[in-house]
Coordinates of C-alpha atoms in Angstrom, one line a residue:
M11 CA -7.7 -44.3 35.4
L12 CA -4.6 -42.5 34.0
R13 CA -5.9 -40.5 31.0
Q14 CA -3.1 -38.2 29.8
T15 CA 0.6 -37.5 30.5
H16 CA 2.1 -34.1 29.4
I17 CA 5.7 -33.0 29.9
L18 CA 6.8 -29.3 29.5
Y19 CA 10.2 -27.9 29.0
S20 CA 10.7 -24.2 29.8
G21 CA 6.9 -23.8 29.8
K22 CA 6.4 -25.5 26.3
R23 CA 4.9 -28.9 25.8
V24 CA 7.5 -31.4 24.5
F25 CA 5.8 -34.7 25.1
T26 CA 2.2 -35.9 25.3
H27 CA 0.6 -39.3 25.5
T28 CA -3.1 -40.0 25.7
F29 CA -4.8 -43.1 27.0
A30 CA -8.4 -41.8 27.2
M31 CA -10.2 -38.6 26.3
A32 CA -9.6 -35.8 28.8
L33 CA -8.2 -32.3 28.1
R34 CA -8.4 -31.0 24.6
D35 CA -5.6 -28.8 23.3
E36 CA -7.3 -25.5 24.2
D37 CA -8.2 -26.9 27.7
L38 CA -4.7 -27.9 28.3
K39 CA -3.4 -24.4 27.4
N40 CA -5.8 -23.0 30.0
V41 CA -4.6 -25.4 32.6
I42 CA -0.9 -24.6 31.9
G43 CA -1.8 -21.0 32.1
A44 CA -3.4 -21.5 35.5
L45 CA -0.4 -23.5 36.8
Q46 CA 2.1 -21.0 35.4
P47 CA 3.4 -19.8 38.9
Q48 CA 4.2 -23.4 39.9
I49 CA 5.7 -24.1 36.4
N50 CA 8.0 -21.1 36.6
M51 CA 9.1 -21.9 40.2
P52 CA 8.7 -25.6 40.7
I53 CA 9.3 -27.1 44.2
P54 CA 11.6 -30.2 43.4
G55 CA 9.9 -33.5 44.6
K56 CA 6.7 -31.7 45.6
I57 CA 3.6 -33.2 43.9
L58 CA 0.6 -30.9 43.7
H59 CA -3.0 -31.7 42.9
R60 CA -5.7 -29.7 41.2
P61 CA -9.2 -30.8 40.3
I62 CA -10.5 -29.7 36.9
S63 CA -14.1 -30.4 35.9
E64 CA -14.5 -34.2 35.7
Q65 CA -10.7 -34.9 36.0
Q66 CA -7.9 -34.0 38.3
V67 CA -4.3 -33.0 37.4
F68 CA -1.3 -34.1 39.4
H69 CA 1.8 -32.0 38.6
C70 CA 5.4 -31.8 39.7
G71 CA 8.6 -30.3 38.2
Y72 CA 12.4 -30.4 38.4
G73 CA 14.8 -28.1 36.6
D74 CA 13.3 -26.9 33.3
F75 CA 11.0 -30.0 33.1
Y76 CA 7.4 -30.1 34.4
F77 CA 5.1 -33.1 34.5
L78 CA 1.3 -33.2 34.4
M79 CA -0.8 -36.4 34.8
V80 CA -4.6 -36.2 34.1
A81 CA -6.6 -38.8 35.9
D82 CA -10.3 -39.4 36.9
M83 CA -11.7 -37.9 40.1
V84 CA -12.1 -41.4 41.6
D85 CA -8.3 -42.0 41.5
S86 CA -6.6 -42.0 44.9
I87 CA -4.1 -39.2 45.4
K88 CA -1.8 -41.8 47.2
Y89 CA -1.6 -44.0 44.2
M90 CA -1.3 -41.2 41.7
E91 CA 1.6 -39.7 43.5
E92 CA 3.4 -43.0 43.4
I93 CA 2.7 -43.3 39.6
L94 CA 4.0 -39.8 38.9
E95 CA 7.1 -40.3 41.0
K96 CA 7.9 -43.5 39.1
A97 CA 7.3 -41.7 35.7
I98 CA 9.7 -38.9 36.7
K99 CA 12.4 -41.3 37.8
K100 CA 12.2 -43.3 34.6
F101 CA 12.2 -40.1 32.5
K102 CA 15.4 -38.9 34.2
E103 CA 17.1 -42.2 33.4
L104 CA 16.1 -42.1 29.7
F105 CA 16.4 -38.4 29.0
P106 CA 19.3 -36.6 30.7
D107 CA 18.7 -33.5 28.6
I108 CA 16.1 -32.1 26.1
G109 CA 18.2 -33.1 23.1
T110 CA 17.8 -36.8 23.9
L111 CA 14.1 -36.4 24.2
Q112 CA 13.8 -34.7 20.8
N113 CA 16.2 -36.9 18.9
S114 CA 15.7 -40.4 20.3
D115 CA 12.5 -42.0 19.0
S116 CA 13.5 -45.4 20.5
K117 CA 13.8 -44.0 23.9
R118 CA 10.5 -42.1 23.6
K119 CA 8.8 -45.4 22.6
H120 CA 10.4 -47.1 25.6
F121 CA 9.0 -44.4 27.9
I122 CA 5.5 -44.8 26.4
D123 CA 5.6 -48.5 27.0
F124 CA 6.6 -47.7 30.6
L125 CA 3.6 -45.4 31.0
Y126 CA 1.3 -48.3 29.9
K127 CA 2.8 -50.4 32.7
L128 CA 2.1 -47.6 35.1
Q129 CA -1.5 -47.4 33.9
A130 CA -1.9 -51.2 34.7
E131 CA -0.4 -50.6 38.2
L132 CA -3.3 -48.2 39.0
H133 CA -5.7 -51.3 38.7
S134 CA -8.5 -49.3 37.1
K135 CA -11.7 -51.0 38.3
I136 CA -14.8 -52.1 36.6
A137 CA -17.5 -53.4 39.0
I138 CA -20.4 -55.5 37.8
I139 CA -23.5 -55.1 40.1
G140 CA -27.0 -56.4 39.9
P141 CA -29.6 -58.8 41.5
T142 CA -29.0 -62.5 41.9
N143 CA -29.3 -64.4 38.6
A144 CA -29.1 -61.3 36.5
G145 CA -26.1 -62.5 34.4
K146 CA -23.3 -60.8 36.3
T147 CA -20.9 -63.9 36.3
T148 CA -21.7 -64.6 32.7
L149 CA -20.7 -61.1 31.8
Y150 CA -17.6 -61.3 34.0
E151 CA -16.4 -64.5 32.2
M152 CA -17.2 -63.0 28.8
L153 CA -15.0 -60.0 29.4
T154 CA -12.0 -61.5 31.3
N155 CA -9.5 -64.3 31.1
K156 CA -9.4 -66.5 34.3
K157 CA -5.6 -67.1 34.1
E158 CA -4.9 -64.1 36.4
E159 CA -8.0 -64.3 38.5
R160 CA -7.7 -63.4 42.2
S161 CA -10.1 -63.4 45.2
I162 CA -11.1 -60.2 47.0
M163 CA -11.5 -61.4 50.6
N164 CA -14.5 -63.8 50.7
F165 CA -17.1 -61.8 48.8
A166 CA -15.7 -61.1 45.3
K167 CA -13.2 -62.1 42.6
A168 CA -11.4 -60.1 40.0
S169 CA -9.6 -60.7 36.7
L170 CA -8.2 -58.7 33.9
L171 CA -9.7 -57.0 30.8
N172 CA -7.4 -55.8 28.1
L173 CA -8.9 -53.2 25.9
Y174 CA -7.1 -50.9 23.4
D175 CA -3.7 -51.8 25.1
L176 CA -5.1 -50.7 28.5
Q177 CA -5.7 -53.0 31.4
F178 CA -8.7 -53.1 33.8
D179 CA -9.6 -55.1 36.8
V180 CA -13.2 -56.5 36.5
W181 CA -14.9 -57.4 39.8
D182 CA -17.7 -59.9 40.2
F183 CA -19.7 -60.1 43.5
Q184 CA -19.8 -63.7 44.9
L185 CA -22.5 -63.6 47.6
K186 CA -26.1 -64.4 46.8
D187 CA -27.4 -61.4 48.7
N188 CA -29.0 -58.4 47.0
F189 CA -28.9 -56.3 50.2
S190 CA -25.4 -57.2 51.6
L191 CA -23.5 -54.4 53.3
L192 CA -20.4 -55.5 51.4
W193 CA -21.9 -54.0 48.2
S194 CA -20.6 -50.6 49.4
K195 CA -17.0 -51.9 49.6
F196 CA -17.5 -53.6 46.3
V197 CA -18.3 -50.6 44.2
S198 CA -16.1 -48.1 46.1
G199 CA -13.3 -46.6 43.9
S200 CA -14.7 -48.0 40.6
D201 CA -13.9 -46.2 37.4
L202 CA -16.9 -47.8 35.8
V203 CA -20.0 -49.5 37.3
I204 CA -22.0 -51.9 35.1
F205 CA -25.5 -52.5 36.4
I206 CA -27.1 -55.6 34.8
F207 CA -30.6 -57.1 35.5
D208 CA -32.9 -59.7 34.0
A209 CA -35.5 -57.8 31.9
S210 CA -37.8 -60.9 31.8
K211 CA -38.0 -61.2 35.6
Y212 CA -37.2 -58.2 37.9
N213 CA -38.2 -56.6 41.1
L214 CA -38.5 -52.8 41.2
K215 CA -37.5 -52.6 44.9
V216 CA -34.3 -54.6 44.2
L217 CA -33.4 -52.5 41.1
D218 CA -33.9 -49.3 43.0
Q219 CA -31.6 -50.7 45.7
F220 CA -28.7 -51.0 43.3
L221 CA -29.4 -47.6 41.7
T222 CA -29.3 -46.0 45.1
L223 CA -26.0 -48.0 45.8
K224 CA -24.4 -46.4 42.8
R225 CA -25.5 -42.9 43.6
K226 CA -24.3 -43.0 47.2
E227 CA -21.2 -45.1 47.1
S228 CA -19.8 -44.4 43.6
Q229 CA -21.1 -41.0 42.5
L230 CA -18.0 -40.2 40.5
S231 CA -17.9 -43.5 38.6
K232 CA -19.0 -43.9 35.0
F233 CA -22.3 -45.9 34.7
I234 CA -23.8 -48.5 32.2
I235 CA -27.2 -50.0 32.7
I236 CA -27.9 -53.3 30.8
A237 CA -31.3 -55.0 30.5
N238 CA -30.4 -58.6 29.9
K239 CA -32.5 -61.4 28.3
I240 CA -34.2 -58.8 26.1
D241 CA -35.1 -61.6 23.7
L242 CA -37.6 -63.0 26.2
I243 CA -39.8 -59.9 26.4
D244 CA -41.8 -57.7 24.0
D245 CA -41.5 -54.0 23.2
E246 CA -44.3 -53.1 25.6
T247 CA -42.5 -54.6 28.5
I248 CA -39.3 -52.7 27.6
E249 CA -41.2 -49.4 27.6
K250 CA -42.8 -50.3 30.9
I251 CA -39.3 -50.9 32.5
E252 CA -38.0 -47.5 31.3
N253 CA -41.0 -45.7 32.6
E254 CA -40.9 -47.5 36.0
L255 CA -37.2 -46.9 36.5
E256 CA -37.4 -43.4 35.0
I257 CA -34.1 -44.1 33.2
E258 CA -33.7 -43.5 29.4
N259 CA -30.2 -44.8 28.7
I260 CA -30.8 -48.5 29.2
E261 CA -28.8 -50.7 26.9
K262 CA -31.0 -53.6 25.8
L263 CA -29.4 -56.9 24.8
S264 CA -29.0 -60.6 25.4
L265 CA -25.8 -62.1 26.6
E266 CA -26.6 -65.1 24.6
D267 CA -26.3 -63.1 21.4
S268 CA -23.1 -63.8 19.4
K269 CA -22.4 -60.0 19.1
A270 CA -23.0 -59.3 22.8
K271 CA -19.3 -59.2 23.8
Q272 CA -18.4 -56.8 21.0
T273 CA -21.4 -54.6 21.9
I274 CA -20.4 -54.5 25.6
L275 CA -16.8 -53.7 24.8
E276 CA -18.0 -50.8 22.7
L277 CA -20.2 -49.6 25.6
I278 CA -17.3 -49.8 28.0
S279 CA -15.0 -47.9 25.6
K280 CA -17.7 -45.2 25.1
A281 CA -18.4 -44.9 28.9
L282 CA -14.8 -44.6 29.8
Q283 CA -14.1 -42.3 26.8
L284 CA -11.1 -44.4 25.7
K285 CA -8.9 -42.9 23.0
K286 CA -10.9 -43.3 19.8
K287 CA -9.4 -44.7 16.7
L288 CA -9.0 -42.1 13.9
P289 CA -11.5 -42.1 11.0
N290 CA -10.9 -44.7 8.3
N291 CA -10.1 -42.0 5.7
F292 CA -7.6 -40.2 7.9
D293 CA -4.5 -41.5 6.0
D294 CA -6.1 -40.6 2.7
L295 CA -6.8 -37.1 4.0
R296 CA -3.3 -36.8 5.2
A297 CA -1.8 -38.0 1.8
E298 CA -4.1 -35.5 0.0
A299 CA -2.9 -32.6 2.2
E300 CA 0.7 -33.5 1.6
N301 CA 0.2 -33.7 -2.2
L302 CA -1.5 -30.4 -2.3
Y303 CA 1.4 -28.8 -0.4
E304 CA 4.0 -30.4 -2.7
E305 CA 2.0 -29.1 -5.8
K306 CA 2.1 -25.6 -4.2
N307 CA -1.7 -25.4 -4.2
L308 CA -1.4 -23.6 -0.9
G309 CA -5.0 -22.5 -0.4
K310 CA -6.5 -26.0 -0.7
A311 CA -3.6 -27.5 1.2
L312 CA -4.2 -25.1 4.2
A313 CA -7.9 -26.0 4.2
K314 CA -7.1 -29.7 4.3
Y315 CA -4.5 -29.3 7.1
K316 CA -7.1 -27.3 9.1
E317 CA -9.5 -30.2 8.7
L318 CA -6.8 -32.7 9.9
I319 CA -6.2 -30.4 12.9
N320 CA -9.8 -30.5 13.9
I321 CA -9.9 -34.3 13.6
S322 CA -6.7 -34.7 15.7
N323 CA -8.0 -32.3 18.3
S324 CA -11.4 -34.0 18.5
Y325 CA -9.8 -37.5 18.8
Q326 CA -7.0 -36.0 21.1
H327 CA -4.1 -37.4 18.9
F328 CA -1.7 -34.8 20.0
E329 CA 1.3 -36.2 18.2
Y330 CA -0.5 -35.5 14.9
L331 CA -1.9 -32.2 16.1
K332 CA 1.5 -30.6 16.7
E333 CA 2.8 -31.7 13.3
F334 CA -0.3 -30.4 11.4
K335 CA -0.3 -27.1 13.2
E336 CA 3.4 -26.5 12.4
T337 CA 2.8 -27.4 8.7
A338 CA -0.4 -25.1 8.6
K339 CA 1.7 -22.2 10.0
Q340 CA 4.4 -22.8 7.3
I341 CA 1.7 -22.7 4.6
E342 CA 0.1 -19.5 6.0
N343 CA 3.6 -17.8 6.0
R344 CA 4.1 -18.8 2.3
I345 CA 0.7 -17.5 1.4
Q346 CA 1.5 -14.2 3.1
E347 CA 4.9 -14.0 1.3
R348 CA 3.1 -14.6 -2.1
A349 CA 0.5 -11.9 -1.3
E350 CA 3.3 -9.4 -0.4
I351 CA 5.1 -10.2 -3.7
R352 CA 1.9 -9.6 -5.7
R353 CA 1.4 -6.3 -3.9
K354 CA 4.9 -5.1 -4.7
I355 CA 4.4 -6.1 -8.4
Q356 CA 1.1 -4.2 -8.5
R357 CA 2.8 -1.1 -7.0
K358 CA 5.6 -1.3 -9.5
K359 CA 3.1 -1.4 -12.4
K360 CA 1.2 1.6 -11.0
F361 CA 4.2 3.8 -10.4
A362 CA 7.0 4.3 -12.9
P363 CA 9.5 7.8 -14.1
P364 CA 11.6 9.1 -17.0
Q365 CA 15.2 9.3 -18.0
K366 CA 14.4 10.7 -21.4
I367 CA 11.0 11.4 -22.8
K368 CA 10.7 10.3 -26.4
F369 CA 7.4 10.8 -28.3
T370 CA 6.7 8.8 -31.4
K371 CA 3.5 10.7 -32.2
K372 CA 3.2 14.3 -33.2
I373 CA 1.5 16.3 -30.4
Q374 CA -1.8 17.8 -31.6
V375 CA -2.7 21.1 -30.0
K376 CA -6.3 22.4 -30.3
D377 CA -6.8 25.5 -32.3
L378 CA -7.7 28.7 -30.5
P379 CA -11.1 30.2 -31.1
K380 CA -11.2 32.4 -34.3
N381 CA -11.9 35.5 -32.3
H382 CA -8.7 34.9 -30.4
I383 CA -5.6 36.5 -32.0
S384 CA -2.2 35.4 -30.8
S385 CA 0.5 37.9 -30.0
K386 CA 2.8 36.4 -32.7
T387 CA 0.1 36.9 -35.3
I388 CA -0.4 40.5 -34.3
E389 CA 3.3 41.1 -34.4
A390 CA 3.6 39.5 -37.8
E391 CA 0.7 41.7 -39.1
N392 CA 2.3 44.8 -37.6
H393 CA 5.6 43.9 -39.2
K394 CA 4.0 43.5 -42.6
E395 CA 2.0 46.7 -42.2
H396 CA 5.2 48.6 -41.2
K397 CA 7.0 47.2 -44.2
D398 CA 4.2 48.3 -46.5
N399 CA 4.1 51.7 -44.9
S400 CA 7.8 52.1 -45.0
T401 CA 7.7 51.5 -48.8
Q402 CA 5.2 54.3 -48.9
K403 CA 7.3 56.2 -46.5
R404 CA 4.5 56.5 -43.9
R405 CA 4.8 56.5 -40.1
L406 CA 2.3 54.9 -37.8
R407 CA 0.7 57.5 -35.5
P408 CA -1.2 56.8 -32.3
S409 CA -4.4 57.9 -34.0
D410 CA -4.0 55.2 -36.5
V411 CA -4.2 52.4 -34.0
K412 CA -7.8 51.0 -33.6
I413 CA -8.7 48.3 -31.1
D414 CA -11.5 45.9 -31.8
L415 CA -13.5 45.9 -28.6
K416 CA -15.8 43.2 -30.0
F417 CA -13.3 40.6 -28.8
N418 CA -13.9 41.6 -25.2
N419 CA -17.7 41.6 -25.8
N420 CA -17.7 38.0 -26.9
P421 CA -20.5 36.4 -24.8
D422 CA -18.8 33.0 -24.7
L423 CA -15.6 34.5 -23.3
K424 CA -17.6 36.4 -20.7
K425 CA -19.3 33.2 -19.7
E426 CA -16.0 31.4 -19.2
E427 CA -14.5 34.3 -17.2
S428 CA -17.6 34.5 -15.0
Q429 CA -17.4 30.9 -14.0
P430 CA -15.1 29.9 -11.1
K431 CA -11.7 28.4 -12.0
K432 CA -11.8 24.6 -11.9
P433 CA -9.1 23.0 -9.6
H434 CA -6.4 20.9 -11.1
P435 CA -7.0 17.1 -10.8
E436 CA -4.1 16.7 -8.4
E437 CA -5.9 18.8 -5.8
N438 CA -8.4 16.1 -5.2
Y439 CA -5.8 13.9 -3.6
E440 CA -3.7 14.3 -0.4
S441 CA -1.0 11.7 -1.4
I442 CA -0.1 9.3 -4.2
D443 CA -1.5 6.5 -2.0
D444 CA -5.0 7.8 -2.6
V445 CA -4.6 7.6 -6.4
E446 CA -6.0 4.4 -8.0
D447 CA -4.8 5.1 -11.6
I448 CA -1.6 7.2 -11.8
P449 CA -1.3 7.3 -15.6
Q450 CA -4.9 8.6 -15.8
L451 CA -4.2 11.3 -13.3
L452 CA -1.1 12.5 -15.3
H453 CA -3.3 12.5 -18.4
D454 CA -5.9 14.6 -16.6
M455 CA -3.3 17.0 -15.3
I456 CA -1.9 17.7 -18.7
K457 CA -5.4 18.1 -20.2
S458 CA -6.4 20.6 -17.4
R459 CA -3.4 22.7 -18.5
G460 CA -4.6 22.9 -22.0
S461 CA -2.9 20.1 -23.9
Q462 CA -3.2 16.4 -24.6
L463 CA -1.0 13.2 -24.0
S464 CA -2.3 9.7 -24.6
L465 CA -2.5 7.2 -21.7
K466 CA 0.0 5.0 -23.5
L467 CA 2.6 7.9 -23.5
C468 CA 1.7 8.8 -19.9
I469 CA 2.5 5.3 -18.8
Q470 CA 5.9 5.5 -20.7
Y471 CA 6.5 9.0 -19.2
I472 CA 5.9 7.6 -15.6
N473 CA 8.0 4.5 -16.1
E474 CA 10.9 6.6 -17.3
M475 CA 10.6 9.0 -14.4
E476 CA 10.6 6.2 -11.8
S477 CA 13.6 4.6 -13.5
S478 CA 15.4 7.9 -13.5
L479 CA 14.5 8.9 -9.9
K480 CA 15.0 5.3 -8.6
R481 CA 12.1 5.8 -6.1
E482 CA 8.3 5.8 -6.1
L483 CA 6.6 9.0 -7.4
N484 CA 4.6 11.5 -5.3
L485 CA 2.0 14.1 -6.3
E486 CA 4.6 16.8 -6.6
D487 CA 6.5 14.7 -9.2
L488 CA 3.4 14.3 -11.3
K489 CA 2.7 18.1 -11.1
T490 CA 6.2 18.9 -12.1
A491 CA 6.0 16.4 -15.0
A492 CA 2.8 18.0 -16.3
D493 CA 4.2 21.5 -16.0
Y494 CA 7.4 20.5 -17.7
F495 CA 5.5 18.9 -20.6
I496 CA 3.4 22.1 -21.1
K497 CA 6.5 24.2 -21.0
Q498 CA 8.3 22.1 -23.6
E499 CA 5.2 22.1 -25.8
I500 CA 5.0 25.9 -25.7
S501 CA 8.7 26.3 -26.5
R502 CA 8.5 24.2 -29.6

């Protein structure tokens, strides 16, 4: 059966429609990568074929467009080539250029409807096999409508089953012969084989005959085994059947049950992996994601869109997948922009230089030790002594000068001089980028030079410097600022 149709333009996917589960988004990317040489240089009109796992890909290109159709391994190359040729011809009629494809929703819908007709033309086949009186005809009539029934030579009949907008041919064997050679022709080319038998009355040799038929003549077909008339036997008999046939996946039911048809349709859908319906809460999840995005709650919105992407990929709803991926990318870009703005604000708070330094507090300078005598004090004392001596008309002789050597013998001073000189705080850093707290570093630099400046004034000092310099500060700027502060303080 036709499972997926993908159309590329200049190597990028511009159209996708899925009938049944096949290639996931990441699988499709791998396939496109493998086919890149043919995509880059297509041979017009030449249809190529490539088996991939349980499916096969038929592909062909013209101009900048490239078509890929994914089908089952049982599908004939002859029929698939015809289907692909018809799809390309119709596409050319509807979409003369890429702009029409992107802007005309009505024509896209028309093309999708045409693809459903092509899927029906493939006559995807479901063959019902089993012993005489197993319930084959009952099942056939339950699934089909007899209005379009047709005979297959003189040994079978077929009618249509419509399921999820897809069309299948259901075949029923007409001969009362469990070992007829025509069974091989009957099952050949089936997309799905349904093997049904009477659980209340069966023959192991006959059942094994049909299991062997499936293995030999329809190895690539999907397979369902149904034990009918289960209401007529007990659990012990059911267990015995499973052990004797050495098969675990036996569906146990009664065709007389009112829910039997729905159960079998679900089994067919599961076996053929038809495109699953999205979860019931899908629309609610989508609305929630859109609201979070509108409210600019970007973190939660991104998480919700990633959840929608996973769902769309799992259910292979590629039309939603593309939309959600684009929105998620937009949200990620906005989150990165916000983060960059926050980083700039933080950097601006950390760094900042002076036009004019204004101090609102009086700078307090620590007193020198008592045994330290400043040069100004000595000068003042000498001046006073000279004045006193001049009044007495005395002159200072060298012999009158006495130096108190006790100052140099101060043990505390000797201890300080014997210790190695501590490095300035700025020497601990190679660049300003290594500094976590710039105002604190400036504070420590001024302190290491023998003075004090509060953190608050350091911040103001840095802000005025940055404003004046109109650039970010470096370590040399901080060193210059600390030295300048000490120089100004000494000159006061």
